[in-house]
Each structure stands twice: as C-alpha cells, then as structure tokens.
CSV table of C-alpha atoms in Angstrom, one decimal:
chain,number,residue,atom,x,y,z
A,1,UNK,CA,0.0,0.0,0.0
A,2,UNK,CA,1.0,3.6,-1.0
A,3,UNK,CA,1.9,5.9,1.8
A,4,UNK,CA,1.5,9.1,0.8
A,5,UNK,CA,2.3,12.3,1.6
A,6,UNK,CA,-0.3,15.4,2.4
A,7,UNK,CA,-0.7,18.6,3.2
A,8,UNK,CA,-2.3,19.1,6.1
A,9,UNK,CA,-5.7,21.1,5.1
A,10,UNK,CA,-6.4,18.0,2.7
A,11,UNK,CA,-5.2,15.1,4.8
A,12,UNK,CA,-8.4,13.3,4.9
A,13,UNK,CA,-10.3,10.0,4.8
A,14,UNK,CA,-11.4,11.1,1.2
A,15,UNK,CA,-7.9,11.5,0.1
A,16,UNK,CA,-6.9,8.1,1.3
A,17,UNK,CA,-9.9,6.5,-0.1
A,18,UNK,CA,-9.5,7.7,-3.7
A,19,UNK,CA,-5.6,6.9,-3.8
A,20,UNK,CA,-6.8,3.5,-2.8
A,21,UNK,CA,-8.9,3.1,-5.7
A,22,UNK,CA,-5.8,3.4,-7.7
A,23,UNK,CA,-4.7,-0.1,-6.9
A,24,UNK,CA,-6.0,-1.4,-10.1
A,25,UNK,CA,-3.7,1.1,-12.3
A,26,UNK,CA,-0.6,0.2,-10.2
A,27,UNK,CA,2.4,-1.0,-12.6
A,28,UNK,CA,4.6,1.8,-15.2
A,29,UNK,CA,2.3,3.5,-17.5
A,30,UNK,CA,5.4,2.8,-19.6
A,31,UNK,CA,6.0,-0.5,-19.8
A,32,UNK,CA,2.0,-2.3,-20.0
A,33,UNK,CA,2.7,-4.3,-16.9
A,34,UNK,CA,2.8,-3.8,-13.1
A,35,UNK,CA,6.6,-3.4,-12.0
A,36,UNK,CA,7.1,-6.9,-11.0
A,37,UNK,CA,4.6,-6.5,-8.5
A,38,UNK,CA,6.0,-3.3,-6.9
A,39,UNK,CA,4.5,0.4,-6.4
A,40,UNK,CA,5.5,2.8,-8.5
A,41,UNK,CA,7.3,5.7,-6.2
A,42,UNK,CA,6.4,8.3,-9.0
A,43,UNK,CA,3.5,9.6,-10.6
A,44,UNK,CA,3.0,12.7,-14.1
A,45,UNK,CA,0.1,14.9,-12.3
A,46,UNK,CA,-0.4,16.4,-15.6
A,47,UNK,CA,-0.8,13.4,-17.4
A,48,UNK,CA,-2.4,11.4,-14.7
A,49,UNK,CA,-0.2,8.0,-14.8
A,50,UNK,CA,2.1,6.3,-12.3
A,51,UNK,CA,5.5,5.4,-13.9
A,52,UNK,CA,8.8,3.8,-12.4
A,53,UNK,CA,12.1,5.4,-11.5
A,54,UNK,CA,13.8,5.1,-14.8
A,55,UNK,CA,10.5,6.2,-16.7
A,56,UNK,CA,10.4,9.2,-14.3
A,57,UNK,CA,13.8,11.1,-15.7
A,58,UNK,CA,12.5,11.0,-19.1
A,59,UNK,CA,9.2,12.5,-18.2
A,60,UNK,CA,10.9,15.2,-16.2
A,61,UNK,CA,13.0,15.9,-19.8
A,62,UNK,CA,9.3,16.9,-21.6
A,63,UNK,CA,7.7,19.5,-18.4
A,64,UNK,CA,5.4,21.3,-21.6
A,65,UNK,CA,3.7,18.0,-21.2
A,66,UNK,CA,4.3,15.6,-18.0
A,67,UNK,CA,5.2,17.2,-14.3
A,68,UNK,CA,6.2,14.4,-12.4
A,69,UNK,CA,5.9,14.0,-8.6
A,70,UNK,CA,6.9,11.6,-6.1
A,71,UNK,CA,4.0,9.3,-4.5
A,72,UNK,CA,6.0,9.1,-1.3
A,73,UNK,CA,7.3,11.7,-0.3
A,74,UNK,CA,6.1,15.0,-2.2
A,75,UNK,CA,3.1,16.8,-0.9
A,76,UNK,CA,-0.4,16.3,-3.1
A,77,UNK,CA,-3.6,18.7,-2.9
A,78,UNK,CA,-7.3,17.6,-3.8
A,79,UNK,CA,-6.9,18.8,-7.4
A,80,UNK,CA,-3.7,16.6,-8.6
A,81,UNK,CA,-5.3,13.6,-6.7
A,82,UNK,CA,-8.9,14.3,-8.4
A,83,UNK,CA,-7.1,14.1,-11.8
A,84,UNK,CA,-5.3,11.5,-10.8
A,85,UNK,CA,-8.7,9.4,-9.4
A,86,UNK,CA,-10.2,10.4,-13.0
A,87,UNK,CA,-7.6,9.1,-15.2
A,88,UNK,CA,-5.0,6.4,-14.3
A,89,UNK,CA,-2.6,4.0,-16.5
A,90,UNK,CA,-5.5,2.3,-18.4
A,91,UNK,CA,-7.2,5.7,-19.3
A,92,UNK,CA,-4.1,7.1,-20.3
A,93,UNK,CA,-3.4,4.4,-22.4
A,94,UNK,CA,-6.5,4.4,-24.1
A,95,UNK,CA,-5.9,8.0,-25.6
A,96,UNK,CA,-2.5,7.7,-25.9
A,97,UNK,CA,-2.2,4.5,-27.7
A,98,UNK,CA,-5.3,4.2,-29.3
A,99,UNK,CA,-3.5,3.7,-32.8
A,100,UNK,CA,-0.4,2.2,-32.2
A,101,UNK,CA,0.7,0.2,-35.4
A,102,UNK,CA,0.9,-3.3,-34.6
A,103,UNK,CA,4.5,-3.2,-36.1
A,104,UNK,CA,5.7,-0.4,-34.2
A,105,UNK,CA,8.2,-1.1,-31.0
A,106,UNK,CA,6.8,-1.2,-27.9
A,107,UNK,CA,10.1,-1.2,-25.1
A,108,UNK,CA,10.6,-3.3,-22.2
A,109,UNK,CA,12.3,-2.2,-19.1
A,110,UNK,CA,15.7,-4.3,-20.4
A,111,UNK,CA,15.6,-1.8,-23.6
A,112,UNK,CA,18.0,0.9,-24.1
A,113,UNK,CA,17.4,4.5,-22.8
A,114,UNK,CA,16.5,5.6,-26.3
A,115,UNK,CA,14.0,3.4,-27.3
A,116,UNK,CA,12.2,3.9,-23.8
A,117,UNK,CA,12.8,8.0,-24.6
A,118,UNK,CA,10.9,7.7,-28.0
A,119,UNK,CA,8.2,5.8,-26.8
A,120,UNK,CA,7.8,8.1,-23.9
A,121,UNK,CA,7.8,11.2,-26.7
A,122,UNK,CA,6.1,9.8,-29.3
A,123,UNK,CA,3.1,8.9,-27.1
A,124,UNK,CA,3.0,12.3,-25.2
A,125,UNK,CA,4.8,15.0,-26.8
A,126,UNK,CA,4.3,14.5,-30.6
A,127,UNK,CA,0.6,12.1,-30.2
A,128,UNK,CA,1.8,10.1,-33.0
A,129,UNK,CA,-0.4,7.4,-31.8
A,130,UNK,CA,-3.7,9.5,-31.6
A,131,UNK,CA,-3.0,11.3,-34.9
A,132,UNK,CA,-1.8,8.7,-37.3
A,133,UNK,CA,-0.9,11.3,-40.3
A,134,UNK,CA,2.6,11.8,-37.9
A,135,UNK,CA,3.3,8.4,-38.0
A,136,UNK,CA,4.2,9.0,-41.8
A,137,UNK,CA,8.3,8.4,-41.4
A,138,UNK,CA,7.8,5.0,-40.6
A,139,UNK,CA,4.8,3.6,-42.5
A,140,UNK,CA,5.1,5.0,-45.8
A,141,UNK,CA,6.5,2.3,-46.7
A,142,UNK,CA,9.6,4.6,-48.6
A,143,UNK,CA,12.3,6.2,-46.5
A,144,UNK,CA,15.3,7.9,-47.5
A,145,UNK,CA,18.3,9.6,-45.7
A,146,UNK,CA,21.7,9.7,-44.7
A,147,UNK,CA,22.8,7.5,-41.4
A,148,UNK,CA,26.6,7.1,-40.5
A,149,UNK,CA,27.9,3.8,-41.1
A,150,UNK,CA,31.0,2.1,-39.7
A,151,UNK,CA,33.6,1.6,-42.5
A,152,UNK,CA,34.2,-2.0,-42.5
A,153,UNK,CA,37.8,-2.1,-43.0
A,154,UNK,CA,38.9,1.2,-41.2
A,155,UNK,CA,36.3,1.4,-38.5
A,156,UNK,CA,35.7,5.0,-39.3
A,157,UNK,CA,32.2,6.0,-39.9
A,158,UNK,CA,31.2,8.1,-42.9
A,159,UNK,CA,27.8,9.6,-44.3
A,160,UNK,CA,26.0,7.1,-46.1
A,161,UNK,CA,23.1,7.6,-48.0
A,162,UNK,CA,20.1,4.8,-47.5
A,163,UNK,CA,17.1,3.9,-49.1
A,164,UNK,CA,14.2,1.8,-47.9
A,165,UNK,CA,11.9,0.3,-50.6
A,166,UNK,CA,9.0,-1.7,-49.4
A,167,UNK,CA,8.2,-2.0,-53.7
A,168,UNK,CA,11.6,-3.4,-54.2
A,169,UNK,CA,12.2,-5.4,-50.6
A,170,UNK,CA,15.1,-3.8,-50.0
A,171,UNK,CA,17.3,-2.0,-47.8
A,172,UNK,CA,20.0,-0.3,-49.8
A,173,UNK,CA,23.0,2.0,-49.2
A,174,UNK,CA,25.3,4.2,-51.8
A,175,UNK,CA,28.9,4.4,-51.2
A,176,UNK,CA,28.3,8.0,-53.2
A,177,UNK,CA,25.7,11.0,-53.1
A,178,UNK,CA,25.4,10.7,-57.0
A,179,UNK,CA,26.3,6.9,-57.3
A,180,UNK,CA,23.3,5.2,-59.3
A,181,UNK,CA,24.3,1.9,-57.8
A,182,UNK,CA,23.7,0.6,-54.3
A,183,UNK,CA,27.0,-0.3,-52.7
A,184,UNK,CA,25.0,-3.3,-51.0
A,185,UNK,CA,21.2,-4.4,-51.1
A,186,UNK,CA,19.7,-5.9,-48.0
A,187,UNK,CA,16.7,-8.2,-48.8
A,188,UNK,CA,14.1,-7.5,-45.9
A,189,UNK,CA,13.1,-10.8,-46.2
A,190,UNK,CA,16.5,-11.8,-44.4
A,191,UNK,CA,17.1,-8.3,-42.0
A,192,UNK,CA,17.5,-7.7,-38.3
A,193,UNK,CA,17.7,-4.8,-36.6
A,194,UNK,CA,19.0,-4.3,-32.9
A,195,UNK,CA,20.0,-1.5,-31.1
A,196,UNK,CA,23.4,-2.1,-29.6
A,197,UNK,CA,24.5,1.6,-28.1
A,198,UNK,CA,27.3,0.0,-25.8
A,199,UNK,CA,29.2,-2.3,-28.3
A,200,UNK,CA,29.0,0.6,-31.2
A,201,UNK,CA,30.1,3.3,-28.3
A,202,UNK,CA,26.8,5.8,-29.1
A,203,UNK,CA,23.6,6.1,-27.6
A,204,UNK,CA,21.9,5.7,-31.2
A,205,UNK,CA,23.7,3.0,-32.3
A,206,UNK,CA,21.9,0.7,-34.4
A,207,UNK,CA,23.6,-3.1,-36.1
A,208,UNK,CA,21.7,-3.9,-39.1
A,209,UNK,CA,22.5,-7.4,-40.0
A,210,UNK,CA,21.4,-9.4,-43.1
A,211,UNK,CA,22.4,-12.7,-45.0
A,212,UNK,CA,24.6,-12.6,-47.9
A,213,UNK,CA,25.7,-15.8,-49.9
A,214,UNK,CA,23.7,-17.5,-46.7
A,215,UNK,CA,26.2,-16.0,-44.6
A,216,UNK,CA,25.9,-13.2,-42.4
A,217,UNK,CA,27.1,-9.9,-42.7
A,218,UNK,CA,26.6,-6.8,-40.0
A,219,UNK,CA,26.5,-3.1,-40.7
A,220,UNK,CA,26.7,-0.5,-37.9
A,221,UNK,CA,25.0,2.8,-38.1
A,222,UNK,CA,23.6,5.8,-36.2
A,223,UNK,CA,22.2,9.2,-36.7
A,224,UNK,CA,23.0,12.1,-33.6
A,225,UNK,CA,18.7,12.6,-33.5
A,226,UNK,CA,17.5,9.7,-31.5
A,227,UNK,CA,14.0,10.3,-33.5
A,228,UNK,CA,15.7,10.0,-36.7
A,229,UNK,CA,17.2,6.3,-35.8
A,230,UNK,CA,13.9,4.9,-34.1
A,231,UNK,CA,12.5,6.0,-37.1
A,232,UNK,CA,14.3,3.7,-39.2
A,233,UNK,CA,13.7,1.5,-36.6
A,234,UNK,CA,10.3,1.1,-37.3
A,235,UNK,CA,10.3,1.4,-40.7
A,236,UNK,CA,12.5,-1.5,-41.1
A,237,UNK,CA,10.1,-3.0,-39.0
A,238,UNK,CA,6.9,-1.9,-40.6
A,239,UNK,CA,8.7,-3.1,-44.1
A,240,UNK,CA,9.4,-6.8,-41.9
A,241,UNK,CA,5.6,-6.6,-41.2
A,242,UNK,CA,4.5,-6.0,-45.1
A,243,UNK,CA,6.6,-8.5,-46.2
A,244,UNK,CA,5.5,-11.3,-43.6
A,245,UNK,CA,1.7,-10.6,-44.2
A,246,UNK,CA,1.9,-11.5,-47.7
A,247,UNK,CA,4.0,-14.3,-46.9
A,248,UNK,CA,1.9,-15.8,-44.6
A,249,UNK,CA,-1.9,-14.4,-45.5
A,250,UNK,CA,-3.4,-16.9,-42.8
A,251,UNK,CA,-1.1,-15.6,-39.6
A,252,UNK,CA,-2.2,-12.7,-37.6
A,253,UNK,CA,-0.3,-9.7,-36.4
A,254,UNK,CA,0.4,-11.3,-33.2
A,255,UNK,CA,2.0,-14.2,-34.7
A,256,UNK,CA,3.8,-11.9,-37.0
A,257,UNK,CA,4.8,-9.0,-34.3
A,258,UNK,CA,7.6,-11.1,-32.5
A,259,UNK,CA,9.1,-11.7,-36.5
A,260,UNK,CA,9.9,-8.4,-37.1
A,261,UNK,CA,13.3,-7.9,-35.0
A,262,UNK,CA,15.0,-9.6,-32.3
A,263,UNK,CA,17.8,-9.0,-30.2
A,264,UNK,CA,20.4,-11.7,-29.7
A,265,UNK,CA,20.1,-14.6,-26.9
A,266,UNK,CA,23.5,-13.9,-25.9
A,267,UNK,CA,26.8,-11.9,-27.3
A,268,UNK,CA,30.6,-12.5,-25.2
A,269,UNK,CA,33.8,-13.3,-25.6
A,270,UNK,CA,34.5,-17.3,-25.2
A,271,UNK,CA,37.1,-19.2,-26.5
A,272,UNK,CA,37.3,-21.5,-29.3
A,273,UNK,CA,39.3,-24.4,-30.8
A,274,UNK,CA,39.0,-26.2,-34.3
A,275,UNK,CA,37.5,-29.4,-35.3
A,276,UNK,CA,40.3,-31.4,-34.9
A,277,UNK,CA,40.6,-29.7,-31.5
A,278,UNK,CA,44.2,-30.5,-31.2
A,279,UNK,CA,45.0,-26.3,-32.0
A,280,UNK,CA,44.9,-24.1,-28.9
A,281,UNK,CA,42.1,-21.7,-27.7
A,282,UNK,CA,41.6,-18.8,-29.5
A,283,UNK,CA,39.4,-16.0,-27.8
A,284,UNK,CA,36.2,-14.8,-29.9
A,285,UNK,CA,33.6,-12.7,-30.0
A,286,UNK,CA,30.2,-14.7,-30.0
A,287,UNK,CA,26.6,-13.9,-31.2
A,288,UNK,CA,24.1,-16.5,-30.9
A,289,UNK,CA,21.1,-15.2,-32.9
A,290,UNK,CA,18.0,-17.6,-33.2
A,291,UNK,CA,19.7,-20.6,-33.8
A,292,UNK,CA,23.2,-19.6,-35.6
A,293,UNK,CA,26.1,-19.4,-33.4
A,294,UNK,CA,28.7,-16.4,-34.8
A,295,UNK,CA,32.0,-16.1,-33.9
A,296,UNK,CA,33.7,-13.1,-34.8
A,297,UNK,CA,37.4,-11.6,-33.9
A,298,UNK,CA,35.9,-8.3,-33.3
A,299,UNK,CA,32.8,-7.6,-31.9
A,300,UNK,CA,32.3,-5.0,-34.3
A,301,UNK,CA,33.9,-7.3,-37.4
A,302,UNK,CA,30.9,-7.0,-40.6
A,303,UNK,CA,31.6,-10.7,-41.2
A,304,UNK,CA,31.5,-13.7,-39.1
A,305,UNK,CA,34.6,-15.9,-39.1
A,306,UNK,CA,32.3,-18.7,-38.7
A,307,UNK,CA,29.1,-19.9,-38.2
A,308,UNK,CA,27.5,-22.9,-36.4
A,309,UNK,CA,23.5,-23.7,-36.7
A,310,UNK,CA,22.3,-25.3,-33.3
A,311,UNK,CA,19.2,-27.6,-34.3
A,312,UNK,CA,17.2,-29.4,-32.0
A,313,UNK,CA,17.5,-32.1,-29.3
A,314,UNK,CA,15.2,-34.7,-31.7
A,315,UNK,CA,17.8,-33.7,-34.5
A,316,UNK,CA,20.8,-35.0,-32.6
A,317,UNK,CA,21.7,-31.7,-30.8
A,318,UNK,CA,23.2,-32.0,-27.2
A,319,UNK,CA,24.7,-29.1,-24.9
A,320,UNK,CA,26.6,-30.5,-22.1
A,321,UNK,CA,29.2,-28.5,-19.3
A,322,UNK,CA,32.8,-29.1,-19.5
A,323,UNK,CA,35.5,-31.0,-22.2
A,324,UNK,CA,35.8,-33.7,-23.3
A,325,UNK,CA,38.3,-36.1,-21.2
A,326,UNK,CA,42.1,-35.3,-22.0
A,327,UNK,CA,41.2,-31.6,-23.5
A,328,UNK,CA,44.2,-29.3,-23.4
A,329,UNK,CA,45.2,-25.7,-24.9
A,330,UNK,CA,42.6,-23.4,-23.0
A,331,UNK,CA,43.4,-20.5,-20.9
A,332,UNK,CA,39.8,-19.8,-19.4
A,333,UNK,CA,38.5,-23.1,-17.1
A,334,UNK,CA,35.1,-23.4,-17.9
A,335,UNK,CA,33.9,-25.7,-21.0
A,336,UNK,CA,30.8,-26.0,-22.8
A,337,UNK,CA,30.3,-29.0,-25.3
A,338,UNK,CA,28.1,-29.1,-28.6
A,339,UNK,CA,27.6,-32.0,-29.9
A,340,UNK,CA,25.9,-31.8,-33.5
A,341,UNK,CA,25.2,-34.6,-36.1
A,342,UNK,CA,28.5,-34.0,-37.2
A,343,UNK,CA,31.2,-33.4,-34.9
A,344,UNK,CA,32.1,-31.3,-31.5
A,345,UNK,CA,32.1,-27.7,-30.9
A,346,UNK,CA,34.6,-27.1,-27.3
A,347,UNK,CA,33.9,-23.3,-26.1
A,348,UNK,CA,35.8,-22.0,-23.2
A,349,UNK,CA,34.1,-19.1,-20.9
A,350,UNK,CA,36.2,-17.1,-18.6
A,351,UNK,CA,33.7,-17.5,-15.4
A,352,UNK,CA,31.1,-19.5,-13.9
A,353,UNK,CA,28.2,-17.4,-14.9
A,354,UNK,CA,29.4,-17.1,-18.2
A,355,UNK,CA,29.6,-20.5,-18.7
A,356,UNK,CA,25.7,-21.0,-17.2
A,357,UNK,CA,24.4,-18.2,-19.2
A,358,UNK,CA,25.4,-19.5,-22.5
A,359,UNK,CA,24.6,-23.3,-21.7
A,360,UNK,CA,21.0,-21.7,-21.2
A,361,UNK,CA,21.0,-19.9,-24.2
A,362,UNK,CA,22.3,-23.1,-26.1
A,363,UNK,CA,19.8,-25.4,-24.1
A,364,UNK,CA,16.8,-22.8,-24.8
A,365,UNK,CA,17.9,-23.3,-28.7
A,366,UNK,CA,17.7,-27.4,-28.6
A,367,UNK,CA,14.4,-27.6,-26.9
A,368,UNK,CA,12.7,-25.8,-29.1
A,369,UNK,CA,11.4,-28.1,-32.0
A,370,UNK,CA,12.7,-27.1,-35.0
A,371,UNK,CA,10.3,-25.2,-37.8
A,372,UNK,CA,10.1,-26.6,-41.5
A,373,UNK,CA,12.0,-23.7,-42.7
A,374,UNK,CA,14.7,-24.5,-40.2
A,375,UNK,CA,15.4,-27.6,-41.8
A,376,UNK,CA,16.0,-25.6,-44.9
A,377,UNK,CA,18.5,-23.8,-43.3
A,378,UNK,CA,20.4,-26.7,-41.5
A,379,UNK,CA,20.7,-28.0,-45.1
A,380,UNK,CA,22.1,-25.2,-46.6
A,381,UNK,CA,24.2,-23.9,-43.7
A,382,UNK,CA,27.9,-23.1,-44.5
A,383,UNK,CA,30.0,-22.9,-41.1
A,384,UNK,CA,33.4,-21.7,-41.7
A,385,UNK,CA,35.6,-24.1,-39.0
C-alpha cells in the first residue's frame, strides 16, 4: 500500500480513499505491466499515470507535457489527486495509444534509454499514436536519408546515404551521393535490426545485419537525432511486417509481431578451438542469434569468421558442461560442449556465470522443435571451421 504524503488542510479519509482506488492502475504507464509486483514511487500529475524510476527522468525531460511527482514523499492537494482518481494508466493508455501500429516497437524495461525516450515522446509529446498522419516516417512504406555507417575495413564511420523500398524489398546503401548503384542491397526478407548503443560506443547506435551468400554480414549505423534512428527503426520494422503478411496471408499480427526484429540470446567473448581440437584456444567474440552461433574476432567485425547452426535435441543436438576427457590448450577453465550430427564444438568461458548463461541460451535453442523452414536452413548452412 501507497503511503502518501499530504498537506495538512487535505489530509483526509477522502484523500486516502480515492488513492486506494488506484490499486488497479498500479504498474509503469510505460511499460504495460505492473513493475514486478512493486508500487510505483512516482507519478505525471499532468498526465495522470504512475511510472517507475527510470521512466520518471525521461518525463521530467518533456515539463510542456508531463510534471512528475513523487507518491512518497512530495506533498499532493485535492486537485492533482482528483485528476489523478479520473484518469489512471489504463485511461491514459487508451488516448495515448489508441492507434499504435501493430509493427511499431513497444520497449521493455531491459531496452536501451532511447527506445524507452521515444516511446515516452512519441506517445505524449508528438501524439503520433492519436493522430496517425505523424506516423508517416515509418509507415510510408519509402524512407530515404543519410545514417553514419561504420567503414568496414577502417572502423571509421562516414555519411551514407540509405534507401528503404517496401516495392523493391530492400534495404539499400550508396557508397556515393550521385552513385546510381547501391554499394550493398539488404533483402528485408532476411534483415535484423538491434539497437546495440554500448558495443557501437553511441547512444543511437543501431547493427543492421542481413544474409549474404547464406552468410551473415553486419553493418553498424547511427544518426545524432534519437528520433531520426527509431525511425528507421520502425520502418524497417513496418517493411518486416509487409513483407510477412503476404507471406503468410493466414497468420495474424500477433504471430507476426515477434518476427519483425529480435535482439540476440547472448553476445561475449569465449574461447574457441578447431574441429580437430588439437590447435589451442583462440578467444572470440560470440553472437548467438536464433539458432546460428557467430563467432567473430571483433565484436564490431561485418563478417562472421564462422558460423554454427544449433538444431534441436530430436535432431541430434546435445549441450553438455565441461570438455571432453584429455582436453588441453585453453586459458579460461570453464567448458561448454556441442555436440551436433556431425562433430564437436569445445567453447571456453572465462567465469562460472558465463559458462551457465550461455549453456542456457544453447539449451533454450535445442528444446525448441525445429520449424520446416529451419530444416531448410540446417541443409544449406555453411559454417566456416
């Protein structure tokens, strides 16, 4: 229960009673579900919604739109607890997010501070999602502009012009303002997008990855207006959606939703060995993304140095701790084993919790049954020892 703080002229039985009928809005306005189970400590008495701590700095960076107050330990009149007893989370929402796209991002409290910032502004301070003519940069299906990309071989990043094409299904960018040719065209069919601020070093960073020659390849971008980059965000997103609906006419948007990006199961540095795992250790840079395994001698390197599917436990696949017996040439003491239809995969993790985090990230991979397409893609996988 809330203990709240009044001033003395309205500290009264009626004041207590209407915050108590604010139980059923407890949670962060923010993030659609209660706050594992605990109170909110702050509150927008212009907007009339209880948010978390995190939540509550961004809302203090718009004060033309939300004034934010703390439920504990500011003081609160009869007029801000009125407003506050006739709207609520679930009000808010439904005028706030009455027209959401289905494709369009909605954060989780694990997200970066960006996309958490752009929610937080696109629902209050521009009312994109009660006016849907200003959701036009992201579901016009065409996009255009100029994003700095990471130069693949000198890590310097330069203005690149991009072009999003839901007619053509592509994702393109020109190495040149007047080139007529794209330097590379990404497939949407095949694209993920995942904000990754720490391992690009800036807040807006954004790793855009696709399949090339059924290998993967990773481009790195940003723009300096966090609005700008969630923009593309959701485009590429929207495009994703497009695509997927005429793919598959029968599914429905919530089968389609978690398609449209994903962010990895697990990135770190372990060590590897070869097949004939009689060469010593070498320390990589992993990415396990759906079921590929990437391994990489720079986190930021555009191409993998090699790939490993993981298929399913029915399909041979086996995780298991540790090395095999008489298993030399590794600096870091845990081991993780997987065992595929074809030979043995030896990774090394520097710690204990490294080691449990990505058996559970391999284990989560070979208890899920494996999809039609998947088989498809076992098949055809090229892994790069």
């Amino acid at each position: 229960m809330f203990q709240f703080v009044f001033s003395r002229a309205y500290c009264t039985n009626n004041i207590r009673r209407k915050w108590k009928e604010f139980e059923k809005t407890l949670g962060c306005a923010e993030e659609g579900h209660p706050s594992l189970g605990e109170d909110p400590d702050w509150a927008s008495y212009s907007l009339g919604v209880f948010i978390c701590l995190s939540c509550s700095g961004i809302h203090r960076n718009i004060p033309q739109v939300s004034k934010v107050k703390s439920v504990r330990l500011d003081a609160w009149d009869e007029a801000q607890v009125e407003f506050m007893a006739s709207h609520g989370n679930d009000a808010a929402r439904a005028r706030f997010e009455s027209k959401v796209p289905s494709f369009y991002y909605r954060p989780t409290p694990s997200d970066c501070q960006l996309l958490r910032e752009q929610w937080i502004r696109a629902k209050y301070e521009r009312q994109e999602f009660i006016y849907p003519e200003k959701q036009e940069p992201y579901s016009a299906g065409y996009r255009e502009g100029f994003l700095w990309k990471r130069g693949r071989d000198n890590g310097q990043f330069l203005s690149r012009k991009f072009v999003l094409t839901e007619r053509e299904g592509a994702l393109k960018y020109f190495n040149r303002n007047d080139a007529k040719e794209p330097k590379a065209v990404m497939k949407i069919e095949h694209l993920n997008a995942t904000f990754q601020p720490a391992k690009i070093g800036h807040p807006h960073g954004l790793q855009v990855t696709y399949l090339k020659d059924n290998s993967t390849r990773n481009i790195f971008i940003y723009h300096e207006d966090g609005k700008e980059i969630v923009d593309w965000f959701n485009a590429l997103r929207a495009a994703r959606f497009h695509y997927l609906q005429v793919a598959f006419p029968g599914a429905s948007d919530a089968d389609l939703v978690p398609k449209l990006s994903r962010n990895y199961l697990k990135e770190g540095y372990m060590e590897k060995t070869g097949p004939k795992q009689t060469e010593g250790f070498r320390k990589r840079w992993f990415t396990m993304d759906d079921r590929r395994l990437m391994y990489f001698k720079d986190p930021l390197d555009a191409f993998a140095r090699g790939e490993v599917f993981i298929g399913s436990k029915e399909s041979g696949y086996t995780v298991l701790h540790g090395f095999p017996p008489s298993t030399q040439g590794h600096h870091w003491p845990h081991g993780i084993t997987i065992v595929t239809p074809d030979r043995k995969f030896l990774f090394a993790c520097e710690t204990e919790s490294d080691q449990r985090e990505w058996v559970a990230a391999f284990q989560k991979a070979v208890d899920r049954p494996m999809l039609p397409q998947e088989y498809a893609v076992e098949a055809h996988f090229k892994h790069k020892p």
